[in-house]
Amino acid sequence: MSNRVTIIDVAAKAGVAISSVSSALNNRPGVSEDTRRRIVAAAKELGFVPSLRGRSLSAKRAFTVGLVVHRDPYVLESDPFFGSFIGGIETVLDPRGYALILQMGSEPVETLDRYRTLAANRRVDGVFISDLGVDDPRVPLVLELGLPAVGVNADPGFPLTAVRQSHVEGIRELVEHLVGLGHTRFAHVTGPHEFIHAGQRLRAWSDALEDAGLPVGEIVEGDFTYDGGVAAANGLLAGRATRDRPTAVMCSNDLSAIGFLGRAGELGLRAPDDLSVAGFDGIELGTYVRPTLTTVATNPRLLGVEAARLLLETIERIDGMAVADVDIEPARLVVRTSTGPAPRPR
Amino acid sequence: MSNRVTIIDVAAKAGVAISSVSSALNNRPGVSEDTRRRIVAAAKELGFVPSLRGRSLSAKRAFTVGLVVHRDPYVLESDPFFGSFIGGIETVLDPRGYALILQMGSEPVETLDRYRTLAANRRVDGVFISDLGVDDPRVPLVLELGLPAVGVNADPGFPLTAVRQSHVEGIRELVEHLVGLGHTRFAHVTGPHEFIHAGQRLRAWSDALEDAGLPVGEIVEGDFTYDGGVAAANGLLAGRATRDRPTAVMCSNDLSAIGFLGRAGELGLRAPDDLSVAGFDGIELGTYVRPTLTTVATNPRLLGVEAARLLLETIERIDGMAVADVDIEPARLVVRTSTGPAPRPR
DNA sequence: AATTGCTACCGAAACGTTTCGGTTAAAGTA
DNA sequence: TACTTTAACCGAAACGTTTCGGTAGCAATT
């Protein structure tokens, strides 16, 4: 209601030109220490906060970055990734005067349109691209739009700056863990094949098993949901003789592993005695369910922190040079109680 | 890179003044149908999109609203509310040219600061206030700041516009359901007492039982987490004689109910035979766990839709009049398999 | 004493809209 | 014909910054 105090008010109060106020408050040279102090005092006294709108127009920047998530509502609901990822982003954005615009598109096309509008009216200075798909259309789009962007967990050769957390070490550790426990019959429940990280996890799993000289075993496609884990358990376990069942199963994420375990229990198969099951993600829920879930724990918060850092760097880059990728520490195996020695053949 | 096309370019192309372009494109009167068509054609041909920044400065509006969530990371992680709530908000915001700024504060004080900064540099035109606490400090803050705001599931007498989904019908239905099954020993696991909705649910539960002429039974404080449910089960079930245990338990949310059920199972108590357990929320996970979870299903998406509608109405209100509250259809009982007939005393 | 160089400061333009008062020309009235 | 009304259109101000070119004043140089 009371009209906002502007730079003009500060200039009047300090008895200087508005350009001097601007210079003083932004630590630009060309203003004496004396008047700088006077200006700062006046600004403080008046409670001056520079208008983002004025600054935006002048600087040709929105001081805002965007995240468009495109997921099934349910997957999003129960996915711990975004909460922490966004939390991490925030810790970087906030002190630097940026804010995050979040949009959701259920359909991929819809998502693309969101990016387009975001770019068209310059609502954001840059965007995050998470949940990368194979041949993700958002990549050529942001390139065409000239919109600064950072990819999350991109494959090598990604044409934009990317932040990554390697899956391979942790999954290799998991395989070694299972092999060490004497398992020989493996299975892998993937995520939807259109996401590149589903493929990355499968590949790490297969490679590690091959390197160990063991058969890769069965591979069934899941969908990252609890129900997908249930379905996979039905396919891999139900109505099979003991000797035909895998004894060590990795699910592509924790939620589906928990679903898998639940269904296995109903079928009379208890982990870790009858079979071993591991997930991927490291969600908190995995520490509460029984058996507690062996998993490969990622760090979405740190991923968010680094992604935000990279994006701001890309945006504020004066020259057109690309910003170097960042790899955070790899995801690591966390052994809990859902994995154990391979059952003795009787 | 190619410089953005502005209203000036459109005016030049159409051979009119920029004010005419503005009038034409915003459907203001004072421009003939003929030139309007010419202007629209020119704008389209040039691919003109009005600059949000220019518009913002001129209109003294950010065309942005804010949501600041303040929750434990873990609660947020596994809480299905925000995904759907935000999804609902988006469907309203997007067609009206608004966007959502999401911020997270883990500490309550931090959250307050976020609101303050958001308001100070006028980054948003209004905010949502969700997860209302008792004597929530955000309420006096936004009132003091003159920041348009909408509260979610506020108690009666709330000084701001609010959107609500009543709990009482659904919880009453739940009580009737349990009473009809012959239960007589009840217990309730609350949410953290600092949230008003935890109190609202408890009150509805107690009132319904009282109205049925039955003892309210034990009440233990939970925290909305899986682990909180586990702890509550320990307190209510472990080491007790059958006749001292409650046979019907409502947990204040689904996640803690699932934790409760998990721990009960470990203690050798199976739902629905040995006891009945119900939750509140209606999360998808409840349909997958065994037994499937009886619950009172809310509609966070619709809540988001209506909250956004109300907020935009409040913002665009010319007169200072308050916008009327909205009540969406009450949360309803969904009976699944975690509740059943009271166990026969032997 | 005249010239140069530098610092501190100022004024105005630019960013891209919307809005408001004013001007023109056509149409209507006496 | 002379006057008023009205619609269509225009120009400029306003929104609140930053930036850039310019000027005044002073010390240093010749």
PDB file of C-alpha atoms in Angstrom, chain A residues 75-341:
ATOM      1  CA  VAL A  75       5.992 -41.482 -10.039  1.00  0.00           C
ATOM      2  CA  LEU A  76       6.535 -37.907  -9.101  1.00  0.00           C
ATOM      3  CA  GLU A  77       4.525 -38.271  -5.963  1.00  0.00           C
ATOM      4  CA  SER A  78       6.619 -40.980  -4.541  1.00  0.00           C
ATOM      5  CA  ASP A  79       9.904 -39.988  -6.023  1.00  0.00           C
ATOM      6  CA  PRO A  80      12.275 -38.647  -3.454  1.00  0.00           C
ATOM      7  CA  PHE A  81      14.549 -37.254  -6.078  1.00  0.00           C
ATOM      8  CA  PHE A  82      12.884 -33.957  -6.686  1.00  0.00           C
ATOM      9  CA  GLY A  83      12.414 -32.867  -3.116  1.00  0.00           C
ATOM     10  CA  SER A  84      16.091 -33.128  -2.403  1.00  0.00           C
ATOM     11  CA  PHE A  85      17.192 -32.015  -5.834  1.00  0.00           C
ATOM     12  CA  ILE A  86      15.150 -28.851  -5.566  1.00  0.00           C
ATOM     13  CA  GLY A  87      16.358 -28.337  -2.032  1.00  0.00           C
ATOM     14  CA  GLY A  88      19.916 -28.434  -3.274  1.00  0.00           C
ATOM     15  CA  ILE A  89      19.174 -26.048  -6.103  1.00  0.00           C
ATOM     16  CA  GLU A  90      17.651 -23.582  -3.702  1.00  0.00           C
ATOM     17  CA  THR A  91      20.652 -23.375  -1.450  1.00  0.00           C
ATOM     18  CA  VAL A  92      22.672 -22.065  -4.372  1.00  0.00           C
ATOM     19  CA  LEU A  93      20.038 -19.916  -6.001  1.00  0.00           C
ATOM     20  CA  ASP A  94      18.850 -18.012  -2.996  1.00  0.00           C
ATOM     21  CA  PRO A  95      22.080 -16.335  -1.888  1.00  0.00           C
ATOM     22  CA  ARG A  96      22.725 -15.258  -5.452  1.00  0.00           C
ATOM     23  CA  GLY A  97      19.377 -13.601  -5.844  1.00  0.00           C
ATOM     24  CA  TYR A  98      17.858 -16.151  -8.159  1.00  0.00           C
ATOM     25  CA  ALA A  99      14.619 -18.055  -7.758  1.00  0.00           C
ATOM     26  CA  LEU A 100      13.304 -21.285  -9.151  1.00  0.00           C
ATOM     27  CA  ILE A 101      10.255 -21.588 -11.334  1.00  0.00           C
ATOM     28  CA  LEU A 102       8.776 -25.054 -11.249  1.00  0.00           C
ATOM     29  CA  GLN A 103       6.498 -26.354 -13.918  1.00  0.00           C
ATOM     30  CA  MET A 104       4.983 -29.738 -14.473  1.00  0.00           C
ATOM     31  CA  GLY A 105       3.995 -31.338 -17.700  1.00  0.00           C
ATOM     32  CA  SER A 106       2.494 -34.751 -17.710  1.00  0.00           C
ATOM     33  CA  GLU A 107       2.818 -35.239 -21.437  1.00  0.00           C
ATOM     34  CA  PRO A 108       6.193 -34.882 -23.103  1.00  0.00           C
ATOM     35  CA  VAL A 109       4.798 -32.546 -25.757  1.00  0.00           C
ATOM     36  CA  GLU A 110       3.295 -30.402 -23.081  1.00  0.00           C
ATOM     37  CA  THR A 111       6.680 -30.221 -21.430  1.00  0.00           C
ATOM     38  CA  LEU A 112       8.259 -29.021 -24.624  1.00  0.00           C
ATOM     39  CA  ASP A 113       5.687 -26.285 -24.898  1.00  0.00           C
ATOM     40  CA  ARG A 114       6.457 -25.195 -21.393  1.00  0.00           C
ATOM     41  CA  TYR A 115      10.090 -24.765 -22.239  1.00  0.00           C
ATOM     42  CA  ARG A 116       9.108 -22.878 -25.344  1.00  0.00           C
ATOM     43  CA  THR A 117       6.900 -20.407 -23.525  1.00  0.00           C
ATOM     44  CA  LEU A 118       9.412 -20.011 -20.748  1.00  0.00           C
ATOM     45  CA  ALA A 119      11.963 -19.045 -23.366  1.00  0.00           C
ATOM     46  CA  ALA A 120       9.625 -16.961 -25.494  1.00  0.00           C
ATOM     47  CA  ASN A 121       8.770 -14.450 -22.837  1.00  0.00           C
ATOM     48  CA  ARG A 122      12.144 -14.763 -21.233  1.00  0.00           C
ATOM     49  CA  ARG A 123      10.736 -15.783 -17.937  1.00  0.00           C
ATOM     50  CA  VAL A 124      13.846 -17.698 -17.044  1.00  0.00           C
ATOM     51  CA  ASP A 125      17.506 -17.230 -17.773  1.00  0.00           C
ATOM     52  CA  GLY A 126      18.174 -20.926 -17.962  1.00  0.00           C
ATOM     53  CA  VAL A 127      16.731 -24.347 -17.313  1.00  0.00           C
ATOM     54  CA  PHE A 128      17.554 -27.698 -15.845  1.00  0.00           C
ATOM     55  CA  ILE A 129      16.977 -30.781 -17.906  1.00  0.00           C
ATOM     56  CA  SER A 130      16.449 -33.765 -15.677  1.00  0.00           C
ATOM     57  CA  ASP A 131      15.122 -37.225 -16.354  1.00  0.00           C
ATOM     58  CA  LEU A 132      16.829 -37.218 -19.672  1.00  0.00           C
ATOM     59  CA  GLY A 133      15.285 -39.444 -22.261  1.00  0.00           C
ATOM     60  CA  VAL A 134      16.995 -41.127 -25.173  1.00  0.00           C
ATOM     61  CA  ASP A 135      17.115 -38.593 -28.011  1.00  0.00           C
ATOM     62  CA  ASP A 136      15.504 -36.140 -25.666  1.00  0.00           C
ATOM     63  CA  PRO A 137      13.797 -33.473 -27.762  1.00  0.00           C
ATOM     64  CA  ARG A 138      14.429 -30.850 -25.120  1.00  0.00           C
ATOM     65  CA  VAL A 139      18.103 -30.807 -25.975  1.00  0.00           C
ATOM     66  CA  PRO A 140      17.791 -29.622 -29.572  1.00  0.00           C
ATOM     67  CA  LEU A 141      15.060 -27.283 -28.390  1.00  0.00           C
ATOM     68  CA  VAL A 142      17.159 -25.369 -25.879  1.00  0.00           C
ATOM     69  CA  LEU A 143      20.044 -25.323 -28.335  1.00  0.00           C
ATOM     70  CA  GLU A 144      17.790 -23.816 -30.965  1.00  0.00           C
ATOM     71  CA  LEU A 145      16.366 -21.326 -28.484  1.00  0.00           C
ATOM     72  CA  GLY A 146      19.812 -20.406 -27.243  1.00  0.00           C
ATOM     73  CA  LEU A 147      18.574 -21.031 -23.730  1.00  0.00           C
ATOM     74  CA  PRO A 148      21.297 -21.811 -21.187  1.00  0.00           C
ATOM     75  CA  ALA A 149      20.744 -25.290 -19.822  1.00  0.00           C
ATOM     76  CA  VAL A 150      22.319 -27.931 -17.657  1.00  0.00           C
ATOM     77  CA  GLY A 151      21.632 -31.636 -18.027  1.00  0.00           C
ATOM     78  CA  VAL A 152      21.413 -34.032 -15.125  1.00  0.00           C
ATOM     79  CA  ASN A 153      23.091 -37.419 -15.385  1.00  0.00           C
ATOM     80  CA  ALA A 154      23.596 -37.144 -19.095  1.00  0.00           C
ATOM     81  CA  ASP A 155      25.406 -39.724 -21.161  1.00  0.00           C
ATOM     82  CA  PRO A 156      28.880 -38.932 -22.494  1.00  0.00           C
ATOM     83  CA  GLY A 157      28.879 -36.720 -25.559  1.00  0.00           C
ATOM     84  CA  PHE A 158      26.007 -34.639 -24.248  1.00  0.00           C
ATOM     85  CA  PRO A 159      26.052 -31.331 -26.106  1.00  0.00           C
ATOM     86  CA  LEU A 160      25.246 -29.191 -23.074  1.00  0.00           C
ATOM     87  CA  THR A 161      26.924 -28.719 -19.753  1.00  0.00           C
ATOM     88  CA  ALA A 162      26.051 -31.585 -17.449  1.00  0.00           C
ATOM     89  CA  VAL A 163      26.302 -32.667 -13.854  1.00  0.00           C
ATOM     90  CA  ARG A 164      26.639 -36.336 -13.186  1.00  0.00           C
ATOM     91  CA  GLN A 165      26.771 -38.866 -10.438  1.00  0.00           C
ATOM     92  CA  SER A 166      28.272 -42.072 -11.687  1.00  0.00           C
ATOM     93  CA  HIS A 167      26.279 -45.245 -11.171  1.00  0.00           C
ATOM     94  CA  VAL A 168      28.924 -47.708 -12.138  1.00  0.00           C
ATOM     95  CA  GLU A 169      31.057 -47.862  -8.995  1.00  0.00           C
ATOM     96  CA  GLY A 170      28.094 -48.431  -6.723  1.00  0.00           C
ATOM     97  CA  ILE A 171      26.502 -51.011  -8.950  1.00  0.00           C
ATOM     98  CA  ARG A 172      29.830 -52.759  -9.347  1.00  0.00           C
ATOM     99  CA  GLU A 173      30.114 -52.834  -5.571  1.00  0.00           C
ATOM    100  CA  LEU A 174      26.647 -54.310  -5.401  1.00  0.00           C
ATOM    101  CA  VAL A 175      27.547 -57.028  -7.875  1.00  0.00           C
ATOM    102  CA  GLU A 176      30.721 -57.824  -5.978  1.00  0.00           C
ATOM    103  CA  HIS A 177      28.732 -57.953  -2.783  1.00  0.00           C
ATOM    104  CA  LEU A 178      26.255 -60.397  -4.276  1.00  0.00           C
ATOM    105  CA  VAL A 179      28.910 -62.502  -5.957  1.00  0.00           C
ATOM    106  CA  GLY A 180      30.780 -62.640  -2.683  1.00  0.00           C
ATOM    107  CA  LEU A 181      27.647 -63.984  -1.065  1.00  0.00           C
ATOM    108  CA  GLY A 182      27.685 -66.854  -3.490  1.00  0.00           C
ATOM    109  CA  HIS A 183      24.893 -65.853  -5.824  1.00  0.00           C
ATOM    110  CA  THR A 184      24.984 -67.171  -9.355  1.00  0.00           C
ATOM    111  CA  ARG A 185      21.491 -66.594 -10.744  1.00  0.00           C
ATOM    112  CA  PHE A 186      20.802 -62.914 -11.228  1.00  0.00           C
ATOM    113  CA  ALA A 187      17.992 -60.768 -12.513  1.00  0.00           C
ATOM    114  CA  HIS A 188      17.546 -57.080 -13.152  1.00  0.00           C
ATOM    115  CA  VAL A 189      14.337 -55.098 -13.142  1.00  0.00           C
ATOM    116  CA  THR A 190      14.882 -52.028 -15.299  1.00  0.00           C
ATOM    117  CA  GLY A 191      13.208 -48.657 -15.380  1.00  0.00           C
ATOM    118  CA  PRO A 192      11.270 -47.499 -18.426  1.00  0.00           C
ATOM    119  CA  HIS A 193      13.602 -47.799 -21.380  1.00  0.00           C
ATOM    120  CA  GLU A 194      12.903 -44.272 -22.547  1.00  0.00           C
ATOM    121  CA  PHE A 195      14.901 -42.839 -19.660  1.00  0.00           C
ATOM    122  CA  ILE A 196      18.611 -42.910 -20.162  1.00  0.00           C
ATOM    123  CA  HIS A 197      19.386 -43.557 -16.518  1.00  0.00           C
ATOM    124  CA  ALA A 198      17.445 -46.812 -16.679  1.00  0.00           C
ATOM    125  CA  GLY A 199      19.792 -47.877 -19.440  1.00  0.00           C
ATOM    126  CA  GLN A 200      22.839 -46.610 -17.569  1.00  0.00           C
ATOM    127  CA  ARG A 201      21.996 -48.709 -14.542  1.00  0.00           C
ATOM    128  CA  LEU A 202      21.313 -51.812 -16.577  1.00  0.00           C
ATOM    129  CA  ARG A 203      24.567 -51.421 -18.438  1.00  0.00           C
ATOM    130  CA  ALA A 204      26.560 -51.002 -15.255  1.00  0.00           C
ATOM    131  CA  TRP A 205      24.917 -54.139 -13.873  1.00  0.00           C
ATOM    132  CA  SER A 206      25.550 -56.196 -16.998  1.00  0.00           C
ATOM    133  CA  ASP A 207      29.116 -55.027 -17.356  1.00  0.00           C
ATOM    134  CA  ALA A 208      29.979 -55.834 -13.770  1.00  0.00           C
ATOM    135  CA  LEU A 209      28.504 -59.319 -14.061  1.00  0.00           C
ATOM    136  CA  GLU A 210      30.290 -59.977 -17.306  1.00  0.00           C
ATOM    137  CA  ASP A 211      33.555 -58.825 -15.792  1.00  0.00           C
ATOM    138  CA  ALA A 212      32.947 -61.256 -12.974  1.00  0.00           C
ATOM    139  CA  GLY A 213      32.525 -63.990 -15.543  1.00  0.00           C
ATOM    140  CA  LEU A 214      28.934 -64.620 -14.577  1.00  0.00           C
ATOM    141  CA  PRO A 215      25.795 -64.814 -16.671  1.00  0.00           C
ATOM    142  CA  VAL A 216      23.841 -61.563 -16.765  1.00  0.00           C
ATOM    143  CA  GLY A 217      20.632 -63.423 -16.185  1.00  0.00           C
ATOM    144  CA  GLU A 218      17.123 -62.274 -16.798  1.00  0.00           C
ATOM    145  CA  ILE A 219      16.181 -58.709 -17.511  1.00  0.00           C
ATOM    146  CA  VAL A 220      12.612 -57.528 -17.174  1.00  0.00           C
ATOM    147  CA  GLU A 221      11.327 -54.055 -17.813  1.00  0.00           C
ATOM    148  CA  GLY A 222       9.836 -52.237 -14.857  1.00  0.00           C
ATOM    149  CA  ASP A 223       8.533 -48.736 -14.525  1.00  0.00           C
ATOM    150  CA  PHE A 224      10.035 -47.356 -11.306  1.00  0.00           C
ATOM    151  CA  THR A 225       6.768 -47.844  -9.415  1.00  0.00           C
ATOM    152  CA  TYR A 226       5.904 -50.048  -6.476  1.00  0.00           C
ATOM    153  CA  ASP A 227       3.458 -51.847  -8.683  1.00  0.00           C
ATOM    154  CA  GLY A 228       6.113 -52.398 -11.303  1.00  0.00           C
ATOM    155  CA  GLY A 229       8.130 -54.210  -8.660  1.00  0.00           C
ATOM    156  CA  VAL A 230       5.138 -56.360  -7.831  1.00  0.00           C
ATOM    157  CA  ALA A 231       4.672 -57.242 -11.475  1.00  0.00           C
ATOM    158  CA  ALA A 232       8.351 -58.071 -11.864  1.00  0.00           C
ATOM    159  CA  ALA A 233       8.208 -60.366  -8.851  1.00  0.00           C
ATOM    160  CA  ASN A 234       5.260 -62.124 -10.370  1.00  0.00           C
ATOM    161  CA  GLY A 235       7.159 -62.647 -13.571  1.00  0.00           C
ATOM    162  CA  LEU A 236      10.412 -63.745 -12.012  1.00  0.00           C
ATOM    163  CA  LEU A 237       9.235 -65.740  -9.040  1.00  0.00           C
ATOM    164  CA  ALA A 238       5.651 -66.905  -9.227  1.00  0.00           C
ATOM    165  CA  GLY A 239       5.058 -70.493 -10.215  1.00  0.00           C
ATOM    166  CA  ARG A 240       8.708 -71.303 -10.686  1.00  0.00           C
ATOM    167  CA  ALA A 241      10.731 -74.102  -9.256  1.00  0.00           C
ATOM    168  CA  THR A 242      13.410 -73.029  -6.830  1.00  0.00           C
ATOM    169  CA  ARG A 243      16.198 -73.882  -9.205  1.00  0.00           C
ATOM    170  CA  ASP A 244      14.687 -71.723 -11.948  1.00  0.00           C
ATOM    171  CA  ARG A 245      14.404 -68.637  -9.836  1.00  0.00           C
ATOM    172  CA  PRO A 246      17.022 -65.944  -9.638  1.00  0.00           C
ATOM    173  CA  THR A 247      18.482 -65.594  -6.166  1.00  0.00           C
ATOM    174  CA  ALA A 248      19.787 -62.070  -6.515  1.00  0.00           C
ATOM    175  CA  VAL A 249      17.709 -59.298  -8.000  1.00  0.00           C
ATOM    176  CA  MET A 250      18.515 -55.691  -8.567  1.00  0.00           C
ATOM    177  CA  CYS A 251      15.654 -53.308  -9.170  1.00  0.00           C
ATOM    178  CA  SER A 252      16.364 -50.063 -10.932  1.00  0.00           C
ATOM    179  CA  ASN A 253      15.039 -48.001  -8.043  1.00  0.00           C
ATOM    180  CA  ASP A 254      14.165 -48.462  -4.407  1.00  0.00           C
ATOM    181  CA  LEU A 255      10.437 -48.107  -4.716  1.00  0.00           C
ATOM    182  CA  SER A 256      10.143 -50.966  -7.165  1.00  0.00           C
ATOM    183  CA  ALA A 257      12.534 -53.022  -5.046  1.00  0.00           C
ATOM    184  CA  ILE A 258      10.217 -52.516  -2.091  1.00  0.00           C
ATOM    185  CA  GLY A 259       7.295 -53.606  -4.234  1.00  0.00           C
ATOM    186  CA  PHE A 260       9.274 -56.605  -5.378  1.00  0.00           C
ATOM    187  CA  LEU A 261      10.055 -57.556  -1.791  1.00  0.00           C
ATOM    188  CA  GLY A 262       6.447 -57.167  -0.774  1.00  0.00           C
ATOM    189  CA  ARG A 263       5.227 -59.484  -3.502  1.00  0.00           C
ATOM    190  CA  ALA A 264       8.024 -61.961  -2.882  1.00  0.00           C
ATOM    191  CA  GLY A 265       6.941 -62.149   0.738  1.00  0.00           C
ATOM    192  CA  GLU A 266       3.398 -62.941  -0.320  1.00  0.00           C
ATOM    193  CA  LEU A 267       4.752 -65.734  -2.472  1.00  0.00           C
ATOM    194  CA  GLY A 268       6.416 -67.168   0.599  1.00  0.00           C
ATOM    195  CA  LEU A 269       9.898 -66.065  -0.339  1.00  0.00           C
ATOM    196  CA  ARG A 270      11.661 -64.118   2.363  1.00  0.00           C
ATOM    197  CA  ALA A 271      14.667 -61.912   1.899  1.00  0.00           C
ATOM    198  CA  PRO A 272      17.464 -62.377   2.640  1.00  0.00           C
ATOM    199  CA  ASP A 273      17.044 -66.121   3.241  1.00  0.00           C
ATOM    200  CA  ASP A 274      15.309 -67.200   0.071  1.00  0.00           C
ATOM    201  CA  LEU A 275      16.547 -64.468  -2.175  1.00  0.00           C
ATOM    202  CA  SER A 276      18.437 -61.187  -2.144  1.00  0.00           C
ATOM    203  CA  VAL A 277      16.952 -57.973  -3.452  1.00  0.00           C
ATOM    204  CA  ALA A 278      18.626 -54.602  -3.896  1.00  0.00           C
ATOM    205  CA  GLY A 279      17.374 -51.258  -5.078  1.00  0.00           C
ATOM    206  CA  PHE A 280      18.863 -48.026  -6.275  1.00  0.00           C
ATOM    207  CA  ASP A 281      18.418 -44.481  -4.926  1.00  0.00           C
ATOM    208  CA  GLY A 282      18.790 -44.686  -1.201  1.00  0.00           C
ATOM    209  CA  ILE A 283      15.380 -43.407  -0.197  1.00  0.00           C
ATOM    210  CA  GLU A 284      14.602 -43.101   3.480  1.00  0.00           C
ATOM    211  CA  LEU A 285      11.737 -45.549   3.227  1.00  0.00           C
ATOM    212  CA  GLY A 286      14.258 -48.276   2.524  1.00  0.00           C
ATOM    213  CA  THR A 287      15.585 -47.963   6.050  1.00  0.00           C
ATOM    214  CA  TYR A 288      12.174 -48.564   7.565  1.00  0.00           C
ATOM    215  CA  VAL A 289      10.732 -51.474   5.644  1.00  0.00           C
ATOM    216  CA  ARG A 290      11.574 -55.021   6.769  1.00  0.00           C
ATOM    217  CA  PRO A 291      13.928 -56.319   5.628  1.00  0.00           C
ATOM    218  CA  THR A 292      15.721 -53.022   5.322  1.00  0.00           C
ATOM    219  CA  LEU A 293      16.746 -52.435   1.765  1.00  0.00           C
ATOM    220  CA  THR A 294      20.232 -52.857   0.385  1.00  0.00           C
ATOM    221  CA  THR A 295      20.675 -50.155  -2.201  1.00  0.00           C
ATOM    222  CA  VAL A 296      23.009 -47.895  -4.090  1.00  0.00           C
ATOM    223  CA  ALA A 297      22.608 -44.489  -2.536  1.00  0.00           C
ATOM    224  CA  THR A 298      22.641 -41.376  -4.680  1.00  0.00           C
ATOM    225  CA  ASN A 299      22.897 -37.794  -3.581  1.00  0.00           C
ATOM    226  CA  PRO A 300      20.207 -35.763  -5.302  1.00  0.00           C
ATOM    227  CA  ARG A 301      20.757 -32.771  -3.060  1.00  0.00           C
ATOM    228  CA  LEU A 302      24.374 -32.436  -4.086  1.00  0.00           C
ATOM    229  CA  LEU A 303      23.371 -33.005  -7.667  1.00  0.00           C
ATOM    230  CA  GLY A 304      21.015 -30.060  -7.301  1.00  0.00           C
ATOM    231  CA  VAL A 305      23.694 -27.900  -5.745  1.00  0.00           C
ATOM    232  CA  GLU A 306      26.140 -28.542  -8.542  1.00  0.00           C
ATOM    233  CA  ALA A 307      23.541 -28.286 -11.262  1.00  0.00           C
ATOM    234  CA  ALA A 308      22.510 -24.872  -9.978  1.00  0.00           C
ATOM    235  CA  ARG A 309      26.092 -23.725  -9.732  1.00  0.00           C
ATOM    236  CA  LEU A 310      26.752 -24.777 -13.299  1.00  0.00           C
ATOM    237  CA  LEU A 311      23.601 -23.185 -14.599  1.00  0.00           C
ATOM    238  CA  LEU A 312      24.334 -19.834 -12.988  1.00  0.00           C
ATOM    239  CA  GLU A 313      27.854 -19.993 -14.305  1.00  0.00           C
ATOM    240  CA  THR A 314      26.552 -20.690 -17.783  1.00  0.00           C
ATOM    241  CA  ILE A 315      24.111 -17.819 -17.553  1.00  0.00           C
ATOM    242  CA  GLU A 316      26.587 -15.295 -16.254  1.00  0.00           C
ATOM    243  CA  ARG A 317      29.280 -16.319 -18.659  1.00  0.00           C
ATOM    244  CA  ILE A 318      30.220 -13.306 -20.723  1.00  0.00           C
ATOM    245  CA  ASP A 319      32.033 -15.130 -23.472  1.00  0.00           C
ATOM    246  CA  GLY A 320      30.101 -17.904 -25.143  1.00  0.00           C
ATOM    247  CA  MET A 321      32.425 -20.572 -23.810  1.00  0.00           C
ATOM    248  CA  ALA A 322      30.859 -23.761 -22.528  1.00  0.00           C
ATOM    249  CA  VAL A 323      31.115 -24.439 -18.829  1.00  0.00           C
ATOM    250  CA  ALA A 324      32.909 -27.621 -17.825  1.00  0.00           C
ATOM    251  CA  ASP A 325      30.907 -30.591 -16.599  1.00  0.00           C
ATOM    252  CA  VAL A 326      30.956 -31.663 -12.984  1.00  0.00           C
ATOM    253  CA  ASP A 327      31.051 -35.172 -11.626  1.00  0.00           C
ATOM    254  CA  ILE A 328      30.057 -35.515  -8.014  1.00  0.00           C
ATOM    255  CA  GLU A 329      31.239 -38.423  -5.923  1.00  0.00           C
ATOM    256  CA  PRO A 330      29.821 -41.697  -7.277  1.00  0.00           C
ATOM    257  CA  ALA A 331      26.770 -43.373  -5.820  1.00  0.00           C
ATOM    258  CA  ARG A 332      27.807 -45.983  -3.258  1.00  0.00           C
ATOM    259  CA  LEU A 333      26.564 -49.341  -2.124  1.00  0.00           C
ATOM    260  CA  VAL A 334      24.712 -49.365   1.174  1.00  0.00           C
ATOM    261  CA  VAL A 335      24.329 -52.884   2.518  1.00  0.00           C
ATOM    262  CA  ARG A 336      21.301 -53.511   4.663  1.00  0.00           C
ATOM    263  CA  THR A 337      19.344 -56.645   5.372  1.00  0.00           C
ATOM    264  CA  SER A 338      17.564 -57.464   2.125  1.00  0.00           C
ATOM    265  CA  THR A 339      20.662 -59.161   0.757  1.00  0.00           C
ATOM    266  CA  GLY A 340      22.423 -62.173   2.202  1.00  0.00           C
ATOM    267  CA  PRO A 341      24.126 -65.430   1.357  1.00  0.00           C
TER     268      PRO A 341
END
